[in-house]
C-alpha atoms as an extended CHARMM CRD file, in Angstrom:
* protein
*
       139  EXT
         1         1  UNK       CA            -55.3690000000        8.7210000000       79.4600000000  PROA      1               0.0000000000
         2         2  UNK       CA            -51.7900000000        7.5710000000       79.7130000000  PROA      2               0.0000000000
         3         3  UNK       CA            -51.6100000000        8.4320000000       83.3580000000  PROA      3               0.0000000000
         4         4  UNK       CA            -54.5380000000        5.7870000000       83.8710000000  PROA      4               0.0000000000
         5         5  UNK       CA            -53.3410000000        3.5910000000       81.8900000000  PROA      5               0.0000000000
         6         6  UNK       CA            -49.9980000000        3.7840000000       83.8720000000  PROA      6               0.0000000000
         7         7  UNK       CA            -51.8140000000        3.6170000000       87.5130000000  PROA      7               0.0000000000
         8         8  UNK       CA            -53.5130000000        0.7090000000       86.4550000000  PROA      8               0.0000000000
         9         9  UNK       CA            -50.6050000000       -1.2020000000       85.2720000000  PROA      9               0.0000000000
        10        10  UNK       CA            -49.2500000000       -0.3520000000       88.6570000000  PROA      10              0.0000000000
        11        11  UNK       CA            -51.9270000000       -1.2580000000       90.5320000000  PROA      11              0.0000000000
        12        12  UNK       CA            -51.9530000000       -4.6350000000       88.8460000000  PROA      12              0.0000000000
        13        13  UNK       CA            -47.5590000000       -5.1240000000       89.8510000000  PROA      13              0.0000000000
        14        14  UNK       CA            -48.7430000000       -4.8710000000       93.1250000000  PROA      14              0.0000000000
        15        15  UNK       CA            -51.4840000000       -6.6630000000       93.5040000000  PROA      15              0.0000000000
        16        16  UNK       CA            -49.7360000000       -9.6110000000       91.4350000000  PROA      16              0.0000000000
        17        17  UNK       CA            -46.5470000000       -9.1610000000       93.7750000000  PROA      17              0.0000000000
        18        18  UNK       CA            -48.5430000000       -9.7940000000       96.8280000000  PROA      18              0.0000000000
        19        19  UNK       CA            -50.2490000000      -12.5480000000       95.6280000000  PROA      19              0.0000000000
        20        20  UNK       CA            -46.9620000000      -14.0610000000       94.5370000000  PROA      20              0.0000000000
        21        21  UNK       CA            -45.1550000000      -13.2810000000       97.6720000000  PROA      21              0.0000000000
        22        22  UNK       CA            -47.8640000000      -14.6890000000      100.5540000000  PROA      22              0.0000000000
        23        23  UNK       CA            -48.0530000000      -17.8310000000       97.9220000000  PROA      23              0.0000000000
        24        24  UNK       CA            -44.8340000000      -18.5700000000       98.9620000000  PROA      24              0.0000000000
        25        25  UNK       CA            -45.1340000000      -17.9860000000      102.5400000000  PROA      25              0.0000000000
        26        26  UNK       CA            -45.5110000000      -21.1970000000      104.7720000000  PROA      26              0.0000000000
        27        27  UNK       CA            -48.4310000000      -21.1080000000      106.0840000000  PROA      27              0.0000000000
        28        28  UNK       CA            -48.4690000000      -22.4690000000      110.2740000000  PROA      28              0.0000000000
        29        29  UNK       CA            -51.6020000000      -25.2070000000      108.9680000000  PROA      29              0.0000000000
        30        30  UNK       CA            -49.7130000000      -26.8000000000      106.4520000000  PROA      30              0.0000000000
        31        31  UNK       CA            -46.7130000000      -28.9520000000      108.1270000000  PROA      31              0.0000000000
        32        32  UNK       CA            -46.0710000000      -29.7950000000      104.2580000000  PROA      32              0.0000000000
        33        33  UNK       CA            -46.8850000000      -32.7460000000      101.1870000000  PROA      33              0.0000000000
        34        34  UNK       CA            -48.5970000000      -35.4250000000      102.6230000000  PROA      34              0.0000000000
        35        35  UNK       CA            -49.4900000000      -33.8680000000      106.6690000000  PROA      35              0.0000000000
        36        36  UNK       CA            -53.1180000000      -34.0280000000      105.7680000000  PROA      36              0.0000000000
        37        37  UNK       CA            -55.2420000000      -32.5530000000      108.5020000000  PROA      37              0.0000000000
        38        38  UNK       CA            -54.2970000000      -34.4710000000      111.4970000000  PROA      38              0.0000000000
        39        39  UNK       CA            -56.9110000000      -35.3290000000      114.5210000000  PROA      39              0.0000000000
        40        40  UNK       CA            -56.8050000000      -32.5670000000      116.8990000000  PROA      40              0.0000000000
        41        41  UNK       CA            -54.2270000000      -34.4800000000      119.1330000000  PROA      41              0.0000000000
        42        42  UNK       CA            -53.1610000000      -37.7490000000      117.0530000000  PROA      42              0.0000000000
        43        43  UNK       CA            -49.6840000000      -40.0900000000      118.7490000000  PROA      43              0.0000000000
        44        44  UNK       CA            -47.6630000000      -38.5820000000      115.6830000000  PROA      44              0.0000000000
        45        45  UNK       CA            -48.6340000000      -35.1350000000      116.5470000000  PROA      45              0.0000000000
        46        46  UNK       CA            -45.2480000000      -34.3760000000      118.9410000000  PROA      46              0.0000000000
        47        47  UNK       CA            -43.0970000000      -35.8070000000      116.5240000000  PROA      47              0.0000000000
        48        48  UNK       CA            -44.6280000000      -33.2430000000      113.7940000000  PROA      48              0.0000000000
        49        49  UNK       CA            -44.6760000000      -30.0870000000      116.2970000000  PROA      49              0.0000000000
        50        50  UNK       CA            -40.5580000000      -31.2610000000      117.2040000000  PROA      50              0.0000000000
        51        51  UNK       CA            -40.0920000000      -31.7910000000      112.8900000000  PROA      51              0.0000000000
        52        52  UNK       CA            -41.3840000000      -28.2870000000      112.4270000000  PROA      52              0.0000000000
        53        53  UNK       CA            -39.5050000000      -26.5460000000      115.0070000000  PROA      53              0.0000000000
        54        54  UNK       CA            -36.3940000000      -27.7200000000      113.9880000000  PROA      54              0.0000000000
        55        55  UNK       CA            -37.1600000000      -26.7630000000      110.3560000000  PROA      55              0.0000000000
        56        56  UNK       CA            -38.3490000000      -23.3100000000      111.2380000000  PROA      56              0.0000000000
        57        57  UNK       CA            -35.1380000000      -22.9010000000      113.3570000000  PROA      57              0.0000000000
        58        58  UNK       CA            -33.3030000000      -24.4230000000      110.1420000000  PROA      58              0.0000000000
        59        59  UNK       CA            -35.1720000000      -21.6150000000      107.4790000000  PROA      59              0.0000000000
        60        60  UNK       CA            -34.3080000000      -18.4690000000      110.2200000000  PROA      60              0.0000000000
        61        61  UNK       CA            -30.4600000000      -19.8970000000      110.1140000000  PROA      61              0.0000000000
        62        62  UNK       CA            -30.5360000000      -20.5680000000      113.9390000000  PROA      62              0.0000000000
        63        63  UNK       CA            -28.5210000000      -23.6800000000      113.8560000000  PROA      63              0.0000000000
        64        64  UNK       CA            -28.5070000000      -24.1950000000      117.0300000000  PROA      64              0.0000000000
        65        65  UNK       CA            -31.6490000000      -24.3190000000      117.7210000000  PROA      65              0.0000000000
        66        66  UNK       CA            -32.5390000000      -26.2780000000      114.9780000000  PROA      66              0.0000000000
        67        67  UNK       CA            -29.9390000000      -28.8570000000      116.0240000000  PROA      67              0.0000000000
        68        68  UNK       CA            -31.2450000000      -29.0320000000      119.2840000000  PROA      68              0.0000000000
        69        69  UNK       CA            -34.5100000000      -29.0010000000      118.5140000000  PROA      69              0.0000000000
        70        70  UNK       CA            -33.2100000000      -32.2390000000      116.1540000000  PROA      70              0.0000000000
        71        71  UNK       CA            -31.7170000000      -34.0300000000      118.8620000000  PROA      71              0.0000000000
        72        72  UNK       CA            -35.0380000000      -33.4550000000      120.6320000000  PROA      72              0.0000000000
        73        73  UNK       CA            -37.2450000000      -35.2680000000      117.8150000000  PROA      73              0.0000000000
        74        74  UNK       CA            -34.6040000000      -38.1060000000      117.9640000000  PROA      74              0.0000000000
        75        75  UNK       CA            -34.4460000000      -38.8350000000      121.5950000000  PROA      75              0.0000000000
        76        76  UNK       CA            -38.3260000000      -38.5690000000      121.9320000000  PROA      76              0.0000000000
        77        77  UNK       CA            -39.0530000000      -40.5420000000      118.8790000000  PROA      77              0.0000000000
        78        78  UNK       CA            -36.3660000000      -43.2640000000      120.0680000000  PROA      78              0.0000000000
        79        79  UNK       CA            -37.8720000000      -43.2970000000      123.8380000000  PROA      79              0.0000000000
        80        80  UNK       CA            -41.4630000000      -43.1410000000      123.3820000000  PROA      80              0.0000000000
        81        81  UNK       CA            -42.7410000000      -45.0540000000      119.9630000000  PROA      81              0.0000000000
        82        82  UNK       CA            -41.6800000000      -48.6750000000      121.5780000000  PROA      82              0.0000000000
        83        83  UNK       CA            -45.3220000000      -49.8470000000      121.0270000000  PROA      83              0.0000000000
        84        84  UNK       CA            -45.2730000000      -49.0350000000      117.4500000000  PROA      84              0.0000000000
        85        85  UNK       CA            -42.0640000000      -50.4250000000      116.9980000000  PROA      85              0.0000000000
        86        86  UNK       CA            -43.1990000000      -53.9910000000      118.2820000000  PROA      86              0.0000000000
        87        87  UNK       CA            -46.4410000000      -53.5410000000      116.9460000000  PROA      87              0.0000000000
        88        88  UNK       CA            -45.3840000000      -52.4500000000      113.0750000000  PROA      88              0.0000000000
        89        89  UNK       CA            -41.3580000000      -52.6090000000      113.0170000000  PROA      89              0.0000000000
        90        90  UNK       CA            -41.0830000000      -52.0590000000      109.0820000000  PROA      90              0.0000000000
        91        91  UNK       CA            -43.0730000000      -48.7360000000      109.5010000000  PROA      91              0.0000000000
        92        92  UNK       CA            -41.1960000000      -47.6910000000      112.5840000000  PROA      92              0.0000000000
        93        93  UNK       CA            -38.1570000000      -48.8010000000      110.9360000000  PROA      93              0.0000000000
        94        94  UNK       CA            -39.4320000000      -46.1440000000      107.8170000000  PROA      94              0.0000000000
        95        95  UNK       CA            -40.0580000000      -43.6640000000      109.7570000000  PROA      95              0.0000000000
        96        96  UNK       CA            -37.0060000000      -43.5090000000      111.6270000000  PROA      96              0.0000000000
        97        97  UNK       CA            -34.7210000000      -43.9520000000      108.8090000000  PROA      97              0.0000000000
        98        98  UNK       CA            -37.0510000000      -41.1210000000      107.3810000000  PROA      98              0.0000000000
        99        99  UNK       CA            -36.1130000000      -38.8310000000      110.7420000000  PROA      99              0.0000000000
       100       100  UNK       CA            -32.6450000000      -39.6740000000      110.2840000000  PROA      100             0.0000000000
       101       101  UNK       CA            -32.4290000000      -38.7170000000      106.7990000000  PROA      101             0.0000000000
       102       102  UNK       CA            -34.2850000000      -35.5370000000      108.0900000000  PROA      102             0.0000000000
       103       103  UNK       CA            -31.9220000000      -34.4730000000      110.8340000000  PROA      103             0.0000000000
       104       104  UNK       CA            -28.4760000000      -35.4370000000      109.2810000000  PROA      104             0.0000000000
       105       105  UNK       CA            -28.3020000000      -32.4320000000      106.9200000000  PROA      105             0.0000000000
       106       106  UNK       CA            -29.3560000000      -30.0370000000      109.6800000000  PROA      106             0.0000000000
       107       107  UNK       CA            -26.7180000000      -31.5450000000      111.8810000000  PROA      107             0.0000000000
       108       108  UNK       CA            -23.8240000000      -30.8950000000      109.1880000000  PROA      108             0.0000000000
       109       109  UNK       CA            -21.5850000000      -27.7780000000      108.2820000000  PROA      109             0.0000000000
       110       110  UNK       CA            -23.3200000000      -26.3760000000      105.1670000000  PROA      110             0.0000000000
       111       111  UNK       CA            -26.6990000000      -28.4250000000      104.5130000000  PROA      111             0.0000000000
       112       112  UNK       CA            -28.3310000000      -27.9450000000      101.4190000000  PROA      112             0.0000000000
       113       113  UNK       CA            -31.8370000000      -26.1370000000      102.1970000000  PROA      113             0.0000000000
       114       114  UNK       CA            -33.7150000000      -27.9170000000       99.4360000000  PROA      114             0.0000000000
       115       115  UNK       CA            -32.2460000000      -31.3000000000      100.4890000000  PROA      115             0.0000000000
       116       116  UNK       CA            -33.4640000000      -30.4870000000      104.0320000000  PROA      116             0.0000000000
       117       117  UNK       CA            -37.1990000000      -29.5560000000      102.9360000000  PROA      117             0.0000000000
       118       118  UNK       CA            -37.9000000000      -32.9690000000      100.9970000000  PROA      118             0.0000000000
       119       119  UNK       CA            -36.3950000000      -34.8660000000      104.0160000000  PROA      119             0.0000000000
       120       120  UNK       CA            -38.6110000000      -32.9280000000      105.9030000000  PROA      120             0.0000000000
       121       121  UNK       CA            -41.6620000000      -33.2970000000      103.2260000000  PROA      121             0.0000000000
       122       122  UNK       CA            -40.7470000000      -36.8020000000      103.6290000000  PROA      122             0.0000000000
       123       123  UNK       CA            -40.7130000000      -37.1440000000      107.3140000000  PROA      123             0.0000000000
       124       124  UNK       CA            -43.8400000000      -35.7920000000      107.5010000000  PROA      124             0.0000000000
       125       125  UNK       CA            -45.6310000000      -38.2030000000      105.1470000000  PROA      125             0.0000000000
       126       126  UNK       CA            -44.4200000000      -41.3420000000      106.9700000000  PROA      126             0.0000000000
       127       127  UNK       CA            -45.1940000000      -40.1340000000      110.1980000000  PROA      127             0.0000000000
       128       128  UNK       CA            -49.1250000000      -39.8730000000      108.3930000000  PROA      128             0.0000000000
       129       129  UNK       CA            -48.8950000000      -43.7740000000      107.3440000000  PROA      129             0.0000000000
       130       130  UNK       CA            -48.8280000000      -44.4420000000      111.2810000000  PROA      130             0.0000000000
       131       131  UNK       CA            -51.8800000000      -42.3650000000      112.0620000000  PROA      131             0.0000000000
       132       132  UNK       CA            -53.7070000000      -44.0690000000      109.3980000000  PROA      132             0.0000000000
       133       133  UNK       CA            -52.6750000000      -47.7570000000      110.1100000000  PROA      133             0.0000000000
       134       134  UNK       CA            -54.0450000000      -46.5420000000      114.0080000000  PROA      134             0.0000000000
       135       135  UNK       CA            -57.3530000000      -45.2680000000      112.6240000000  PROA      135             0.0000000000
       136       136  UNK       CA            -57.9440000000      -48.7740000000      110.7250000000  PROA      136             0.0000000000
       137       137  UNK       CA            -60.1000000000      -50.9880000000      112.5390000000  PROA      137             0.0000000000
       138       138  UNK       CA            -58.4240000000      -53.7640000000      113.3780000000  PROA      138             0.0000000000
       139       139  UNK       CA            -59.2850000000      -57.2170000000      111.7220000000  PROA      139             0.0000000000
């Protein structure tokens, strides 16, 4: 009896440890807090793509990827959201001080990993306010 007792106790450990462990794997649909579900192919969806890239480049400690992959999100953000910015400068002006808090930390010597996920987490959620304000009708 103690030998079933014993399997099933193990049984259990594992089964518990695997559903602990693939909790805490990122899964590819979540981008993080506050993505949502975005449209298929929504105007914020390169800037989200570029944001995850460099944070998956950040969590494998390829830091040079993820810095270029940074400097990538900045210059495309910076060159191709011009209509946004004239059309709703204080959100562009969020979001971008948003990226910027993002990609600092990546860009320095030792950044702190947790600091760089709620920039990220952060990031993320602004870049949602400007898919929303382009799904309300206009007035």
């Amino acid at each position: 009896m103690k030998a079933w007792i014993r399997i099933a106790m193990l049984v259990t450990l594992i089964v518990c440890g695997t559903i602990a462990s693939s909790a805490q794997e990122p899964k590819p649909a979540q981008a993080g807090p506050g993505a949502g579900t975005p449209a298929a192919d929504d105007n914020m969806t390169p800037y989200r793509k570029l944001a995850a890239d460099t944070l998956q480049a950040f969590k494998a400690h390829d830091m040079p990827a993820a810095k270029k992959k940074a400097k990538e999100l900045e210059v495309a953000w910076d060159s191709r959201e011009k209509a946004l910015q004239k059309k709703s400068p204080d959100l562009w002006g969020q979001i971008d001080k948003c990226m910027d808090a993002f990609i600092k930390p990546v860009q320095d010597k030792s950044p702190d990993p947790a600091k760089v996920q709620t920039a990220y987490d952060t990031f993320i959620a602004k870049l949602q306010l400007a898919v929303k304000g382009d799904a309300e009708p206009k007035r």
